[in-house]
Short mmCIF file of C-alpha atoms in Angstrom, two decimals:
data_model
loop_
_atom_site.label_atom_id
_atom_site.label_comp_id
_atom_site.label_asym_id
_atom_site.label_seq_id
_atom_site.Cartn_x
_atom_site.Cartn_y
_atom_site.Cartn_z
CA GLY A 1 -17.55 -0.31 33.56
CA PHE A 2 -18.45 -0.67 29.69
CA THR A 3 -17.93 -4.13 29.80
CA SER A 4 -19.29 -4.75 26.52
CA LEU A 5 -17.30 -2.29 24.60
CA THR A 6 -15.41 -3.33 21.50
CA GLU A 7 -14.22 -0.19 20.15
CA LEU A 8 -12.58 2.63 21.22
CA VAL A 9 -11.15 5.62 19.02
CA LEU A 10 -9.37 8.40 20.56
CA ASP A 11 -8.35 10.92 18.23
CA ARG A 12 -6.35 14.04 18.99
CA CYS A 13 -7.43 13.53 22.95
CA PRO A 14 -3.99 13.66 24.56
CA LYS A 15 -5.39 14.27 28.01
CA LEU A 16 -8.07 12.10 27.55
CA VAL A 17 -5.16 9.29 26.62
CA SER A 18 -3.51 9.74 29.66
CA LEU A 19 -6.77 9.15 31.83
CA LEU A 20 -8.02 6.07 30.09
CA VAL A 21 -4.48 4.26 28.86
CA GLY A 22 -2.19 5.67 31.70
CA GLU A 23 0.23 8.14 32.41
CA THR A 24 3.98 8.02 32.76
CA LYS A 25 5.29 9.79 35.84
CA ASP A 26 8.69 11.15 36.99
CA ASP A 27 9.69 8.04 38.00
CA GLY A 28 9.13 6.41 35.04
CA ILE A 29 6.23 4.28 35.91
CA MET A 30 2.87 4.18 33.93
CA GLU A 31 -0.22 4.35 36.00
CA VAL A 32 -2.97 1.80 35.06
CA GLY A 33 -5.55 3.12 32.97
CA LEU A 34 -9.11 2.13 32.51
CA LEU A 35 -9.43 0.35 29.66
CA PRO A 36 -12.34 -2.45 29.33
CA PRO A 37 -11.17 -5.87 29.01
CA SER A 38 -13.40 -6.36 26.24
CA LEU A 39 -11.90 -4.14 23.50
CA GLU A 40 -11.23 -5.70 20.41
CA GLU A 41 -10.00 -2.86 18.52
CA LEU A 42 -8.10 0.72 20.08
CA TRP A 43 -7.34 3.43 17.98
CA ILE A 44 -5.37 6.11 19.36
CA HIS A 45 -3.93 9.20 17.60
CA THR A 46 -1.69 11.84 19.73
CA PHE A 47 -0.43 10.72 22.91
CA PRO A 48 0.74 12.88 25.84
CA GLU A 49 3.93 14.73 25.52
CA ASN A 50 5.71 12.60 28.40
CA LEU A 51 4.04 8.90 27.63
CA GLN A 52 7.31 7.11 27.29
CA SER A 53 5.74 3.50 27.67
CA PHE A 54 2.71 1.69 26.48
CA SER A 55 1.58 -1.30 27.54
CA PRO A 56 -2.22 -2.30 27.29
CA GLU A 57 -2.19 -5.01 30.61
CA GLY A 58 -5.35 -7.06 30.65
CA ILE A 59 -6.89 -6.28 26.97
CA ARG A 60 -6.39 -10.09 25.81
CA SER A 61 -9.67 -9.67 23.40
CA LEU A 62 -7.62 -6.90 21.47
CA LYS A 63 -7.56 -7.94 17.66
CA ARG A 64 -6.52 -4.62 16.21
CA LEU A 65 -4.26 -1.94 17.60
CA ILE A 66 -3.07 1.71 16.08
CA LEU A 67 -0.59 3.61 17.44
CA ILE A 68 -0.17 7.31 15.53
CA HIS A 69 1.75 10.17 16.74
CA ALA A 70 3.60 9.26 20.35
CA PRO A 71 6.67 11.38 19.92
CA ARG A 72 8.47 11.01 23.32
CA LEU A 73 6.80 7.02 22.99
CA LYS A 74 10.21 4.88 23.67
CA SER A 75 8.80 1.62 24.27
CA ALA A 76 5.57 -0.67 23.52
CA LEU A 77 5.51 -3.65 25.33
CA LEU A 78 2.65 -6.01 23.84
CA HIS A 79 3.03 -9.50 25.44
CA SER A 80 -0.21 -9.27 26.74
CA CYS A 81 -2.18 -8.77 23.55
CA THR A 82 -2.14 -12.39 22.59
CA GLY A 83 -5.10 -12.09 20.33
CA LEU A 84 -3.76 -9.22 17.78
CA GLU A 85 -4.27 -9.68 14.58
CA GLU A 86 -3.46 -6.42 13.40
CA LEU A 87 -0.98 -3.81 14.29
CA ARG A 88 0.03 0.08 13.31
CA ILE A 89 2.49 2.06 14.65
CA THR A 90 3.43 5.39 12.95
CA GLY A 91 4.90 8.75 13.98
CA CYS A 92 6.76 7.39 17.01
CA ALA A 93 10.42 8.73 16.26
CA GLN A 94 11.78 7.81 19.59
CA LEU A 95 10.21 4.11 19.78
CA ALA A 96 13.30 2.05 20.10
CA VAL A 97 11.64 -1.28 22.11
CA LEU A 98 9.20 -3.11 20.61
CA ASP A 99 9.13 -6.34 21.84
CA SER A 100 7.16 -9.70 22.19
CA LEU A 101 5.76 -9.40 18.57
CA GLN A 102 7.00 -12.74 18.21
CA PHE A 103 5.08 -14.14 21.00
CA LEU A 104 1.73 -12.79 18.89
CA THR A 105 0.88 -15.96 17.43
CA SER A 106 -2.43 -14.56 15.75
CA LEU A 107 -0.80 -11.32 14.37
CA ARG A 108 -1.24 -11.39 10.72
CA SER A 109 -0.73 -7.69 9.49
CA LEU A 110 2.18 -5.21 10.31
CA ASP A 111 1.81 -1.54 9.39
CA ILE A 112 4.85 0.29 11.05
CA LYS A 113 7.23 3.52 10.46
CA MET A 114 10.78 2.41 11.40
CA ASN A 115 13.05 4.94 12.64
CA PRO A 116 17.13 4.39 13.10
CA GLU A 117 16.72 3.32 16.83
CA LEU A 118 14.06 0.71 15.99
CA SER A 119 16.09 -0.35 12.95
CA SER A 120 19.29 -0.75 14.25
CA GLU A 121 17.85 -2.73 17.28
CA TRP A 122 16.07 -4.69 14.88
CA ASP A 123 18.69 -5.19 12.23
CA LEU A 124 20.92 -6.44 15.44
CA LYS A 125 18.31 -9.20 16.44
CA LEU A 126 18.21 -10.10 13.13
CA GLN A 127 21.68 -10.98 12.60
CA GLU A 128 21.88 -12.69 15.62
CA GLN A 129 19.04 -14.97 14.55
CA GLU A 130 20.72 -15.55 11.17
CA GLN A 131 23.76 -16.33 12.92
CA GLY A 132 22.02 -18.84 15.26
CA GLY A 133 22.88 -16.82 18.42
CA ASN A 134 19.00 -15.98 18.92
CA GLN A 135 17.05 -18.72 18.53
CA ILE A 136 13.72 -16.24 19.00
CA GLN A 137 12.53 -15.22 16.06
CA LEU A 138 11.80 -11.05 15.87
CA LEU A 139 8.27 -11.44 13.95
CA PRO A 140 5.82 -14.54 14.25
CA PRO A 141 5.23 -16.77 11.32
CA SER A 142 1.74 -15.83 11.26
CA LEU A 143 2.55 -12.55 9.38
CA ASP A 144 0.92 -12.47 6.22
CA LYS A 145 0.72 -9.01 5.36
CA LEU A 146 3.68 -6.16 5.86
CA VAL A 147 3.41 -2.36 5.16
CA ILE A 148 6.60 -0.56 5.78
CA MET A 149 7.76 3.17 5.91
CA ALA A 150 11.76 4.23 6.03
CA LEU A 151 13.11 1.10 5.14
CA THR A 152 17.00 0.75 4.61
CA ASP A 153 18.93 -1.46 2.56
CA SER A 154 20.83 -3.02 5.13
CA PHE A 155 17.36 -3.68 7.19
CA GLN A 156 15.28 -5.06 4.28
CA SER A 157 18.58 -7.84 3.39
CA HIS A 158 18.06 -8.91 7.13
CA LEU A 159 14.15 -8.64 7.70
CA LEU A 160 12.98 -10.00 4.13
CA PRO A 161 14.48 -13.95 4.49
CA CYS A 162 12.59 -13.98 7.76
CA LEU A 163 9.10 -13.41 6.17
CA PRO A 164 8.76 -16.54 3.74
CA SER A 165 4.90 -17.02 4.03
CA ILE A 166 4.18 -13.44 3.30
CA THR A 167 1.37 -12.86 0.71
CA VAL A 168 1.34 -8.65 0.64
CA LEU A 169 4.29 -6.39 0.96
CA LYS A 170 4.02 -2.49 0.53
CA ILE A 171 7.26 -0.67 0.89
CA HIS A 172 6.02 3.23 1.51
CA ARG A 173 8.06 6.58 1.50
CA SER A 174 11.67 4.49 1.47
CA PRO A 175 13.99 7.38 0.21
CA GLU A 176 17.07 5.52 1.34
CA LEU A 177 16.21 2.29 -0.24
CA THR A 178 18.30 1.49 -3.53
CA SER A 179 17.91 -2.05 -3.85
CA LEU A 180 14.93 -5.00 -2.89
CA GLN A 181 15.60 -8.07 -2.52
CA LEU A 182 12.80 -10.56 -2.90
CA ARG A 183 14.60 -14.14 -3.64
CA CYS A 184 12.68 -15.53 -0.21
CA CYS A 185 9.27 -14.21 -0.93
CA THR A 186 7.95 -16.65 -2.97
CA THR A 187 4.46 -16.54 -1.68
CA LEU A 188 3.64 -12.69 -2.67
CA LYS A 189 0.67 -12.48 -4.28
CA GLU A 190 0.45 -8.39 -3.85
CA LEU A 191 3.57 -6.00 -4.23
CA GLU A 192 3.62 -2.29 -4.05
CA ILE A 193 6.19 0.28 -3.98
CA GLU A 194 5.10 4.16 -3.29
CA GLU A 195 7.69 7.03 -2.99
CA CYS A 196 11.45 4.94 -3.08
CA VAL A 197 12.88 7.49 -5.25
CA SER A 198 16.09 5.67 -5.25
CA LEU A 199 15.14 2.35 -5.60
CA ALA A 200 17.18 0.93 -9.05
CA SER A 201 16.92 -2.58 -8.44
CA VAL A 202 14.76 -5.49 -7.57
CA GLU A 203 16.71 -9.10 -7.44
CA GLY A 204 14.75 -12.41 -7.53
CA PHE A 205 11.48 -11.01 -8.95
CA GLN A 206 11.53 -13.95 -11.33
CA PHE A 207 10.92 -16.35 -8.14
CA ILE A 208 7.38 -14.64 -7.41
CA ARG A 209 5.20 -17.34 -9.51
CA ASN A 210 2.05 -16.14 -7.40
CA LEU A 211 2.00 -12.55 -8.07
CA THR A 212 -1.49 -11.18 -8.47
CA SER A 213 -1.09 -7.30 -7.90
CA LEU A 214 1.64 -5.05 -8.96
CA LYS A 215 1.43 -1.10 -7.77
CA VAL A 216 4.39 1.33 -8.56
CA SER A 217 4.12 5.21 -7.86
CA GLY A 218 6.70 7.75 -7.48
CA SER A 219 9.72 5.23 -8.06
CA PRO A 220 11.13 6.17 -11.31
CA GLY A 221 13.84 3.61 -11.09
CA VAL A 222 11.19 0.99 -11.10
CA ALA A 223 10.01 1.49 -14.63
CA SER A 224 13.42 0.69 -16.20
CA TRP A 225 13.59 -2.32 -14.16
CA SER A 226 10.33 -4.01 -15.09
CA GLU A 227 11.12 -3.18 -18.70
CA LEU A 228 14.42 -5.40 -18.13
CA VAL A 229 12.60 -8.03 -16.09
CA SER A 230 10.02 -8.89 -19.25
CA HIS A 231 12.69 -10.06 -21.64
CA GLN A 232 14.25 -12.24 -18.96
CA GLN A 233 13.65 -15.86 -19.11
CA GLY A 234 10.56 -16.78 -17.35
CA ALA A 235 9.06 -13.61 -16.98
CA SER A 236 6.26 -14.45 -19.20
CA GLU A 237 5.26 -17.03 -16.21
CA ILE A 238 4.98 -14.29 -13.72
CA TRP A 239 3.55 -11.38 -15.81
CA SER A 240 0.86 -13.78 -17.24
CA GLY A 241 -0.78 -14.53 -13.60
CA LEU A 242 -0.83 -10.34 -12.90
CA GLU A 243 -4.55 -9.24 -12.70
CA THR A 244 -3.90 -5.67 -11.13
CA LEU A 245 -1.19 -2.98 -12.37
CA TRP A 246 -0.73 0.47 -11.13
CA ILE A 247 1.69 2.55 -12.48
CA SER A 248 2.88 6.12 -13.01
CA ASP A 249 5.05 5.64 -15.96
CA ALA A 250 3.43 4.71 -19.13
CA SER A 251 7.31 3.65 -20.54
CA VAL A 252 6.83 0.23 -19.30
CA LEU A 253 3.82 -0.40 -21.70
CA CYS A 254 5.42 -2.21 -24.74
CA MET A 255 4.38 -4.67 -27.27
CA PRO A 256 6.57 -7.20 -25.53
CA PHE A 257 5.53 -6.61 -22.17
CA CYS A 258 1.64 -6.29 -22.73
CA LYS A 259 1.73 -9.82 -24.70
CA GLN A 260 2.38 -11.16 -21.60
CA LEU A 261 -0.09 -9.68 -19.37
CA THR A 262 -3.05 -12.13 -20.65
CA SER A 263 -4.90 -11.86 -17.04
CA LEU A 264 -4.48 -8.11 -16.65
CA ARG A 265 -8.14 -7.01 -15.38
CA HIS A 266 -7.23 -3.75 -13.72
CA LEU A 267 -4.64 -1.02 -14.78
CA GLN A 268 -4.34 2.36 -13.52
CA PHE A 269 -1.99 5.10 -14.91
CA GLY A 270 -0.88 8.04 -12.62
CA TYR A 271 0.19 9.11 -9.23
CA TRP A 272 -1.43 7.98 -6.23
CA GLY A 273 1.06 8.50 -3.60
CA ARG A 274 1.06 10.94 -1.12
CA LYS A 275 2.67 13.48 -2.73
CA GLN A 276 2.22 14.78 -6.75
CA GLY A 277 5.20 13.39 -9.26
CA GLU A 278 5.86 13.05 -12.59
CA SER A 279 2.55 11.23 -14.15
CA VAL A 280 1.45 10.15 -17.50
CA VAL A 281 2.06 13.23 -20.18
CA SER A 282 0.43 11.14 -23.18
CA LEU A 283 0.52 7.57 -24.59
CA THR A 284 2.56 7.32 -27.50
CA GLU A 285 1.38 5.67 -30.92
CA GLU A 286 3.27 1.93 -29.85
CA GLN A 287 2.05 2.20 -26.15
CA GLU A 288 -1.44 2.84 -27.33
CA LYS A 289 -0.81 -0.21 -30.02
CA ALA A 290 0.26 -2.07 -27.01
CA LEU A 291 -2.64 -1.64 -24.76
CA GLN A 292 -4.97 -2.98 -27.32
CA LEU A 293 -3.18 -6.27 -26.31
CA LEU A 294 -4.83 -6.33 -23.04
CA THR A 295 -7.74 -8.47 -24.03
CA SER A 296 -8.96 -9.07 -20.57
CA LEU A 297 -9.00 -5.43 -18.89
CA GLN A 298 -12.00 -4.77 -17.43
CA GLU A 299 -11.36 -1.55 -15.64
CA LEU A 300 -9.24 1.06 -17.08
CA LYS A 301 -8.28 4.45 -14.86
CA PHE A 302 -6.24 7.47 -15.30
CA LEU A 303 -5.79 9.23 -11.64
CA ARG A 304 -4.01 12.77 -11.13
CA CYS A 305 -2.50 13.11 -14.77
CA PRO A 306 -2.67 16.93 -14.74
CA GLU A 307 -0.61 16.86 -18.24
CA LEU A 308 -2.45 14.12 -19.99
CA SER A 309 -4.88 15.94 -22.77
CA SER A 310 -6.38 13.28 -24.49
CA LEU A 311 -7.42 9.57 -23.62
CA PRO A 312 -6.28 6.65 -25.89
CA ALA A 313 -7.59 7.24 -29.23
CA ASN A 314 -8.80 3.57 -30.10
CA LEU A 315 -9.99 3.08 -26.61
CA HIS A 316 -13.19 1.75 -28.51
CA ARG A 317 -11.20 -1.70 -29.35
CA LEU A 318 -11.05 -2.88 -25.55
CA THR A 319 -13.87 -4.95 -25.87
CA SER A 320 -13.96 -6.35 -22.49
CA LEU A 321 -13.68 -2.90 -20.36
CA LYS A 322 -16.27 -2.62 -18.25
CA THR A 323 -15.27 0.58 -15.89
CA LEU A 324 -13.60 3.73 -17.18
CA SER A 325 -12.72 6.11 -14.21
CA ILE A 326 -11.01 9.49 -14.85
CA MET A 327 -10.11 11.43 -11.73
CA HIS A 328 -8.17 14.75 -11.38
CA CYS A 329 -7.47 14.90 -15.01
CA LYS A 330 -8.23 18.76 -15.50
CA SER A 331 -6.60 18.94 -19.04
CA ILE A 332 -8.76 16.13 -20.85
CA THR A 333 -11.63 18.13 -22.32
CA ARG A 334 -13.13 15.32 -24.50
CA LEU A 335 -13.80 11.69 -25.27
CA PRO A 336 -12.15 9.94 -28.16
CA ASP A 337 -13.65 10.60 -31.59
CA MET A 338 -14.02 6.91 -32.01
CA GLY A 339 -16.22 6.26 -29.09
CA LEU A 340 -16.11 4.14 -26.11
CA PRO A 341 -16.22 0.35 -25.92
CA THR A 342 -19.65 -1.17 -26.20
CA SER A 343 -18.93 -3.03 -23.20
CA LEU A 344 -18.73 -0.23 -21.19
CA ARG A 345 -21.30 -0.10 -17.96
CA CYS A 346 -19.97 2.57 -15.80
CA LEU A 347 -17.89 5.81 -16.81
CA LYS A 348 -16.74 7.79 -13.62
CA LEU A 349 -15.61 11.36 -13.52
CA TYR A 350 -13.96 13.08 -10.51
CA ASN A 351 -12.64 16.98 -10.35
CA CYS A 352 -12.45 16.69 -14.10
CA SER A 353 -13.36 19.98 -16.64
CA GLU A 354 -16.43 20.94 -17.60
CA GLU A 355 -16.29 20.02 -20.77
CA LEU A 356 -15.42 16.68 -20.18
CA GLY A 357 -18.66 16.38 -18.26
CA ILE A 358 -20.71 17.69 -20.47
CA GLN A 359 -19.87 14.76 -23.22
CA CYS A 360 -20.13 12.08 -20.41
CA ARG A 361 -23.44 13.37 -19.64
CA ILE A 362 -24.33 12.96 -23.18
CA ALA A 363 -22.82 9.40 -23.34
CA ALA A 364 -25.21 8.12 -20.84
CA THR A 365 -27.41 5.38 -21.72
CA GLU A 366 -29.65 2.68 -19.96
CA LYS A 367 -26.50 0.43 -20.12
CA LEU A 368 -23.92 2.85 -19.50
CA THR A 369 -24.03 4.82 -15.75
CA VAL A 370 -22.37 7.75 -15.81
CA MET A 371 -20.98 8.96 -12.11
CA ILE A 372 -19.87 13.04 -12.13
CA ASP A 373 -18.26 13.83 -9.04
CA HIS A 374 -20.13 10.81 -7.18
CA GLN A 375 -23.09 11.88 -8.42
CA ASP A 376 -25.07 9.12 -10.83
CA VAL A 377 -26.18 11.37 -13.94
CA ASN A 378 -28.61 8.49 -15.60
#
């Protein structure tokens, strides 16, 4: 009866989900739920144990659908959600049927955690599609953003060539992935790789000419790969357009590489993934010199670097820097002896040492705003 309701969040209420969304009976038939057709956003966390099929019939206004932790869910039929723009599915270990995505012509963002059954099913369809035996596309051409977990080598080799217009690709927690093939993803603007511990090579990176953001964490093999790429022909054209760089391994900072980062505005050191891994311990003298070449840098962040004991000594030479953030870095006890850049306008600390906090409070001025643990100290 809530004919104007546009957003519904059911967070860990499985019995309520059965009532509102529908419940699968012993004969496999799901009863019709009570969801209003006006819904534009539906978020469900924790489905009832016996729910095996999900089909939100009659919600044609739905734009955002998030399904989390449905341990027995085997099929999700979304053919009626023709206005869907964003879809997120995770924690569905038995999901094997996810059909009709190709008919969702407004779908722009897909965030999904794969499982062996779904990967095998999609991989088979993609191979048939490549061979011309299946003319129906697996995913709609409108898809602009893909966030995917548990990606494997075989599946990605067939999946990524089907996404020629994608601009945002985020690959998370894919321990089996050893090689990434980006030759067809020439429109990519943002690439994010997190906790891909076996990833050792990225093919076709030289064809990505529009990349503005690169974020890598918990994937040690990518550091050596990016250093190798920086010396390849045409690499300078790619790196010169990069505006954001997040890295957990400072070894990629070298003089040749930093010379090419002429547009870099945001740089983050440290580990930002789900699990704590190896992080920046210290910057070598060469790395500190390379850092000075980033003349466009406006924001510098150190995140979860528990072993980092000091900030770069020549930090004051970053004359374009406006924001400095230091978060979860307990071993840093003081600001650089040479001071901070005169261009700095915001200094943020969170969960750092008391000694560093005292120094930052003293550094606060009318021009420099200092925030400690989200509190403005000016």
